[in-house]
């Protein structure tokens, strides 16, 4: 048997171990916040003080990322590792969406016992959505 044929299965094993650490970050939002189309209330939602206190802080994501959430009265800024901040607006209590709709964050997600479930489209040219969960790391 040829030696180079044995290298191919070994390369597949190494690629499988790379896993979550090589996941692409969510792309920066290029659409203005005003382009979000929501069928809920006509006036923009405000983030209540109790909601802001609950979601503000740091999260250790299930894929190894470190997420910080900073709140304001009308939006949140989510900072993943050393990436630029993602600005998200509230569309429902504890649910936030980016201006282009490609990133969503659901806080206090009790169905799977997670403090945060984030989903995003890593590449707009592919029909793919990645879902990551997290527990609160610190306040």
XYZ file of N, CA, C and O in Angstrom:
556
model
N 0.849 -1.189 0.000
C 0.000 0.000 0.000
C 0.882 1.236 0.000
O 1.921 1.272 0.629
N 0.464 2.249 -0.651
C 1.249 3.472 -0.767
C 1.148 4.279 0.519
O 0.065 4.436 1.083
N 2.254 4.851 1.000
C 2.251 5.602 2.268
C 1.338 6.820 2.242
O 0.756 7.177 3.247
N 1.198 7.504 1.096
C 0.375 8.715 1.073
C -1.113 8.396 1.233
O -1.900 9.249 1.600
N -1.531 7.173 0.961
C -2.931 6.791 1.167
C -3.255 6.687 2.654
O -4.400 6.873 3.064
N -2.277 6.411 3.486
C -2.508 6.316 4.925
C -2.599 7.697 5.578
O -3.158 7.843 6.656
N -2.052 8.708 4.944
C -2.078 10.052 5.507
C -3.468 10.680 5.440
O -3.836 11.490 6.276
N -4.260 10.335 4.465
C -5.598 10.933 4.306
C -6.507 10.652 5.505
O -7.077 11.591 6.056
N -6.657 9.397 5.990
C -7.500 9.179 7.175
C -6.970 9.901 8.410
O -7.733 10.398 9.227
N -5.654 10.003 8.556
C -5.087 10.719 9.705
C -5.427 12.203 9.627
O -5.720 12.836 10.647
N -5.423 12.781 8.445
C -5.769 14.199 8.293
C -7.228 14.435 8.650
O -7.575 15.462 9.219
N -8.104 13.509 8.334
C -9.517 13.642 8.702
C -9.699 13.631 10.207
O -10.507 14.380 10.754
N -8.963 12.787 10.907
C -9.048 12.734 12.370
C -8.571 14.040 12.991
O -9.172 14.549 13.932
N -7.505 14.610 12.467
C -7.012 15.876 12.993
C -8.004 17.001 12.735
O -8.219 17.864 13.580
N -8.643 17.016 11.591
C -9.631 18.046 11.279
C -10.857 17.919 12.166
O -11.461 18.915 12.557
N -11.248 16.714 12.527
C -12.410 16.517 13.394
C -12.142 17.033 14.795
O -13.045 17.524 15.468
N -10.902 16.950 15.269
C -10.558 17.437 16.601
C -10.534 18.952 16.675
O -10.667 19.529 17.736
N -10.361 19.637 15.566
C -10.297 21.099 15.560
C -11.611 21.693 16.030
O -11.638 22.668 16.767
N -12.737 21.160 15.618
C -14.079 21.444 16.094
C -14.433 22.885 16.347
O -14.298 23.743 15.502
N -14.911 23.158 17.562
C -15.520 24.443 17.900
C -14.533 25.600 17.903
O -14.931 26.731 17.675
N -13.281 25.364 18.151
C -12.336 26.460 18.210
C -12.152 27.133 16.857
O -11.710 28.254 16.782
N -12.502 26.446 15.766
C -12.337 27.017 14.437
C -13.640 27.539 13.863
O -13.723 27.817 12.688
N -14.685 27.662 14.673
C -15.961 28.176 14.181
C -15.809 29.641 13.807
O -15.138 30.392 14.508
N -16.418 30.059 12.721
C -16.328 31.472 12.338
C -17.138 32.345 13.285
O -18.177 31.939 13.786
N -16.656 33.542 13.537
C -17.392 34.499 14.359
C -18.567 35.038 13.551
O -18.530 35.048 12.325
N -19.613 35.525 14.217
C -20.692 36.152 13.463
C -20.172 37.411 12.775
O -19.389 38.150 13.357
N -20.596 37.658 11.544
C -20.103 38.835 10.841
C -20.655 40.114 11.456
O -21.737 40.124 12.037
N -19.912 41.189 11.325
C -20.373 42.483 11.820
C -21.631 42.880 11.059
O -21.764 42.618 9.868
N -22.523 43.498 11.757
C -23.794 43.917 11.169
C -23.549 45.089 10.239
O -23.007 46.106 10.636
N -23.949 44.942 8.994
C -23.740 46.021 8.034
C -25.017 46.811 7.769
O -24.975 47.872 7.163
N -26.139 46.315 8.234
C -27.407 47.013 8.003
C -27.683 47.966 9.162
O -27.352 47.680 10.306
N -28.283 49.103 8.883
C -28.633 50.001 9.984
C -29.741 49.380 10.841
O -30.530 48.584 10.357
N -29.765 49.746 12.097
C -30.752 49.204 13.031
C -32.169 49.462 12.538
O -33.049 48.671 12.755
N -32.403 50.539 11.849
C -33.752 50.878 11.416
C -34.292 49.919 10.364
O -35.466 49.972 10.043
N -33.452 49.020 9.821
C -33.936 48.104 8.804
C -34.579 46.852 9.389
O -35.056 46.010 8.648
N -34.604 46.700 10.701
C -35.251 45.548 11.311
C -36.749 45.669 11.108
O -37.344 46.703 11.377
N -37.360 44.620 10.607
C -38.802 44.624 10.423
C -39.420 43.682 11.437
O -39.182 42.486 11.408
N -40.220 44.237 12.311
C -40.840 43.478 13.378
C -42.348 43.663 13.269
O -42.826 44.769 13.050
N -43.093 42.604 13.460
C -44.539 42.711 13.377
C -45.169 42.939 14.745
O -46.377 42.970 14.860
N -44.369 43.116 15.758
C -44.873 43.340 17.108
C -45.341 44.788 17.253
O -45.843 45.378 16.314
N -45.133 45.346 18.422
C -45.583 46.709 18.717
C -44.973 47.716 17.741
O -43.843 47.562 17.284
N -45.731 48.782 17.450
C -45.289 49.781 16.485
C -44.152 50.637 17.026
O -43.245 51.001 16.309
N -44.192 50.996 18.304
C -43.116 51.815 18.848
C -41.964 50.922 19.322
O -42.182 49.776 19.695
N -40.742 51.426 19.289
C -39.589 50.622 19.692
C -39.690 50.207 21.159
O -40.153 50.965 21.995
N -39.263 48.992 21.408
C -39.294 48.490 22.777
C -38.125 49.050 23.562
O -37.051 49.293 23.022
N -38.351 49.241 24.825
C -37.285 49.659 25.726
C -36.873 48.465 26.568
O -37.677 47.576 26.834
N -35.636 48.471 26.980
C -35.152 47.424 27.865
C -35.424 47.874 29.291
O -34.969 48.935 29.711
N -36.169 47.094 30.016
C -36.505 47.445 31.394
C -35.294 47.256 32.297
O -34.399 46.460 32.019
N -35.271 47.981 33.396
C -34.140 47.952 34.317
C -33.874 46.534 34.824
O -32.743 46.077 34.850
N -34.923 45.823 35.213
C -34.752 44.449 35.720
C -34.183 43.530 34.640
O -33.318 42.702 34.902
N -34.668 43.697 33.414
C -34.166 42.896 32.290
C -32.694 43.194 32.039
O -31.878 42.287 31.840
N -32.319 44.483 32.074
C -30.922 44.874 31.861
C -30.014 44.284 32.931
O -28.925 43.795 32.629
N -30.457 44.314 34.174
C -29.650 43.747 35.261
C -29.494 42.245 35.111
O -28.445 41.688 35.424
N -30.529 41.582 34.599
C -30.488 40.132 34.444
C -29.534 39.692 33.342
O -28.809 38.716 33.503
N -29.519 40.410 32.219
C -28.729 39.950 31.066
C -27.328 40.536 31.002
O -26.478 40.000 30.307
N -27.060 41.648 31.691
C -25.722 42.255 31.654
C -24.709 41.331 32.305
O -25.001 40.683 33.300
N -23.532 41.271 31.713
C -22.467 40.483 32.315
C -21.674 39.717 31.284
O -21.682 40.034 30.098
N -20.998 38.692 31.761
C -20.118 37.895 30.913
C -20.644 36.467 30.821
O -21.196 35.934 31.785
N -20.467 35.888 29.646
C -20.936 34.529 29.381
C -19.792 33.729 28.776
O -19.073 34.216 27.921
N -19.642 32.488 29.226
C -18.691 31.567 28.614
C -19.494 30.677 27.688
O -20.299 29.860 28.136
N -19.287 30.837 26.396
C -20.080 30.115 25.406
C -19.637 28.658 25.328
O -18.492 28.318 25.656
N -20.544 27.796 24.871
C -20.270 26.357 24.807
C -19.163 26.003 23.825
O -18.600 24.926 23.898
N -18.821 26.916 22.914
C -17.751 26.641 21.945
C -16.415 27.266 22.355
O -15.477 27.280 21.575
N -16.341 27.842 23.562
C -15.089 28.422 24.035
C -14.996 29.929 23.917
O -14.050 30.532 24.413
N -15.932 30.578 23.264
C -15.924 32.032 23.147
C -16.269 32.660 24.488
O -16.929 32.062 25.327
N -15.835 33.893 24.670
C -16.152 34.691 25.856
C -16.977 35.886 25.389
O -16.534 36.662 24.554
N -18.201 36.020 25.898
C -19.132 37.045 25.457
C -19.423 38.008 26.595
O -19.711 37.576 27.707
N -19.319 39.312 26.309
C -19.721 40.347 27.269
C -20.941 41.061 26.718
O -20.979 41.407 25.543
N -21.933 41.292 27.582
C -23.157 41.978 27.179
C -23.250 43.284 27.952
O -23.244 43.301 29.177
N -23.316 44.388 27.199
C -23.480 45.725 27.764
C -24.859 46.237 27.350
O -25.220 46.146 26.176
N -25.618 46.763 28.309
C -26.989 47.174 28.002
C -27.134 48.685 27.994
O -26.373 49.406 28.625
N -28.136 49.129 27.256
C -28.550 50.519 27.213
C -30.074 50.492 27.244
O -30.674 49.424 27.284
N -30.724 51.618 27.174
C -32.189 51.656 27.247
C -32.840 51.082 25.989
O -33.932 50.531 26.053
N -32.182 51.187 24.828
C -32.815 50.773 23.570
C -32.093 49.648 22.820
O -32.590 49.192 21.798
N -30.926 49.217 23.283
C -30.190 48.167 22.594
C -29.193 47.523 23.544
O -28.963 48.012 24.652
N -28.586 46.411 23.093
C -27.466 45.808 23.803
C -26.290 45.730 22.836
O -26.472 45.659 21.625
N -25.093 45.777 23.386
C -23.878 45.523 22.629
C -23.309 44.206 23.131
O -23.091 44.034 24.332
N -23.102 43.277 22.215
C -22.529 41.974 22.537
C -21.119 41.932 21.962
O -20.934 42.120 20.759
N -20.133 41.699 22.829
C -18.733 41.676 22.403
C -18.206 40.260 22.607
O -18.157 39.775 23.739
N -17.842 39.596 21.515
C -17.327 38.231 21.557
C -15.813 38.288 21.431
O -15.287 38.801 20.443
N -15.122 37.757 22.444
C -13.662 37.770 22.481
C -13.160 39.180 22.187
O -13.526 40.116 22.863
N -12.341 39.358 21.158
C -11.827 40.690 20.827
C -12.413 41.213 19.513
O -11.836 42.070 18.861
N -13.595 40.708 19.138
C -14.271 41.129 17.912
C -14.991 42.462 18.129
O -15.248 42.866 19.261
N -15.344 43.158 17.056
C -16.119 44.402 17.202
C -17.487 44.093 17.828
O -18.021 43.004 17.658
N -18.065 45.052 18.535
C -19.362 44.795 19.170
C -20.479 44.584 18.149
O -20.470 45.173 17.072
N -21.416 43.712 18.510
C -22.620 43.495 17.728
C -23.746 44.234 18.440
O -23.984 44.011 19.622
N -24.438 45.111 17.752
C -25.549 45.858 18.352
C -26.848 45.135 18.027
O -27.132 44.850 16.867
N -27.633 44.832 19.069
C -28.900 44.139 18.903
C -30.007 44.934 19.578
O -29.772 45.570 20.609
N -31.197 44.882 18.999
C -32.342 45.605 19.547
C -33.357 44.603 20.094
O -33.439 43.471 19.614
N -34.132 45.021 21.095
C -35.135 44.103 21.655
C -36.330 43.960 20.719
O -36.808 44.937 20.148
N -36.795 42.731 20.544
C -38.006 42.472 19.776
C -39.083 41.826 20.645
O -40.241 41.776 20.258
N -38.686 41.335 21.802
C -39.583 40.747 22.794
C -38.805 40.731 24.102
O -37.584 40.922 24.095
N -39.465 40.522 25.226
C -38.706 40.442 26.473
C -37.629 39.345 26.395
O -37.911 38.214 25.999
N -36.413 39.725 26.708
C -35.252 38.836 26.732
C -34.895 38.260 25.357
O -34.193 37.269 25.266
N -35.369 38.866 24.261
C -35.015 38.428 22.909
C -34.525 39.635 22.123
O -35.207 40.651 22.031
N -33.324 39.489 21.514
C -32.673 40.580 20.801
C -32.243 40.097 19.424
O -31.852 38.945 19.254
N -32.288 41.024 18.439
C -31.954 40.693 17.058
C -31.085 41.799 16.489
O -31.306 42.981 16.770
N -30.112 41.422 15.650
C -29.266 42.419 14.971
C -30.079 43.112 13.885
O -31.134 42.629 13.465
N -29.572 44.220 13.404
C -30.266 45.004 12.389
C -30.522 44.246 11.102
O -31.537 44.430 10.454
N -29.606 43.352 10.724
C -29.797 42.582 9.500
C -30.518 41.261 9.742
O -30.788 40.515 8.812
N -30.839 40.955 11.004
C -31.575 39.732 11.329
C -30.738 38.470 11.351
O -31.265 37.383 11.567
N -29.426 38.583 11.168
C -28.578 37.392 11.117
C -28.125 36.897 12.484
O -27.636 35.775 12.588
N -28.254 37.703 13.529
C -27.857 37.293 14.875
C -29.051 37.468 15.809
O -29.676 38.527 15.818
N -29.377 36.425 16.570
C -30.417 36.528 17.588
C -29.863 36.018 18.910
O -29.045 35.104 18.935
N -30.300 36.637 19.993
C -29.920 36.206 21.343
C -31.179 36.116 22.183
O -31.943 37.067 22.269
N -31.369 34.950 22.777
C -32.481 34.705 23.691
C -31.901 34.457 25.074
O -31.165 33.479 25.276
N -32.227 35.331 26.015
C -31.736 35.199 27.376
C -32.764 34.478 28.232
O -33.954 34.481 27.924
N -32.303 33.871 29.336
C -33.165 33.112 30.251
C -33.931 32.042 29.490
O -35.131 31.901 29.607
N -33.211 31.275 28.712
C -33.786 30.240 27.857
C -33.964 28.981 28.694
O -33.091 28.129 28.751
N -35.100 28.839 29.370
C -35.299 27.761 30.343
C -35.546 26.397 29.709
O -35.438 25.389 30.390
N -35.864 26.341 28.419
C -36.142 25.033 27.813
C -34.929 24.112 27.867
O -35.070 22.921 28.060
N -33.736 24.643 27.697
C -32.549 23.791 27.762
C -31.631 24.198 28.912
O -30.460 23.894 28.903
N -32.158 24.893 29.897
C -31.436 25.280 31.103
C -30.183 26.110 30.790
O -29.147 25.944 31.400
N -30.283 26.998 29.819
C -29.178 27.884 29.463
C -29.577 29.315 29.782
O -30.745 29.672 29.709
N -28.592 30.131 30.145
C -28.860 31.543 30.385
C -28.951 32.319 29.077
O -29.556 33.372 29.019
N -28.327 31.799 28.042
C -28.305 32.481 26.742
C -28.253 31.444 25.626
O -27.486 30.484 25.703
N -29.069 31.644 24.611
C -28.973 30.863 23.378
C -28.804 31.873 22.253
O -29.643 32.739 22.047
N -27.679 31.763 21.558
C -27.359 32.677 20.464
C -27.379 31.890 19.163
O -26.853 30.782 19.096
N -27.997 32.453 18.134
C -27.933 31.838 16.813
C -27.510 32.908 15.815
O -27.840 34.083 15.970
N -26.758 32.472 14.814
C -26.269 33.423 13.820
C -25.986 32.723 12.505
O -25.838 31.509 12.446
N -25.943 33.519 11.460
C -25.597 33.060 10.119
C -24.128 33.419 9.904
O -23.793 34.599 9.809
N -23.214 32.432 9.850
C -21.792 32.749 9.716
C -21.387 33.237 8.339
O -20.441 33.989 8.202
N -22.115 32.822 7.323
C -21.782 33.203 5.953
C -23.090 33.416 5.206
O -23.888 32.494 5.061
N -23.303 34.612 4.721
C -24.581 34.946 4.073
C -24.803 34.194 2.766
O -25.920 34.116 2.278
N -23.745 33.631 2.187
C -23.906 32.918 0.925
C -24.315 31.459 1.124
O -24.630 30.777 0.164
N -24.322 30.975 2.364
C -24.715 29.599 2.654
C -26.001 29.588 3.477
O -26.256 30.488 4.263
N -26.785 28.564 3.297
C -28.011 28.407 4.083
C -27.660 27.630 5.353
O -27.896 26.433 5.471
N -27.060 28.320 6.314
C -26.603 27.692 7.538
C -26.846 28.635 8.701
O -26.680 29.846 8.585
N -27.262 28.098 9.845
C -27.449 28.872 11.070
C -26.810 28.076 12.197
O -27.085 26.908 12.365
N -25.941 28.731 12.960
C -25.255 28.096 14.076
C -25.939 28.513 15.372
O -26.261 29.689 15.557
N -26.161 27.557 16.271
C -26.797 27.821 17.562
C -25.819 27.441 18.670
O -25.285 26.334 18.680
N -25.585 28.392 19.593
C -24.649 28.205 20.699
C -25.376 28.554 21.989
O -26.117 29.534 22.047
N -25.144 27.781 23.032
C -25.755 28.091 24.325
C -24.677 28.463 25.325
O -23.491 28.246 25.112
N -25.104 29.030 26.452
C -24.147 29.501 27.441
C -24.782 29.591 28.808
O -26.001 29.731 28.949
N -23.950 29.558 29.815
C -24.327 29.849 31.183
C -23.647 31.152 31.557
O -22.621 31.516 31.008
N -24.218 31.884 32.506
C -23.638 33.145 32.964
C -22.298 32.841 33.635
O -22.226 31.988 34.511
N -21.241 33.534 33.220
C -19.923 33.346 33.803
C -19.750 34.199 35.043
O -19.286 33.744 36.084
N -20.113 35.475 34.948
C -19.978 36.389 36.081
C -20.849 37.602 35.847
O -21.266 37.876 34.745
N -21.127 38.333 36.888
C -21.922 39.555 36.773
C -21.018 40.748 36.788
O -19.973 40.806 37.263
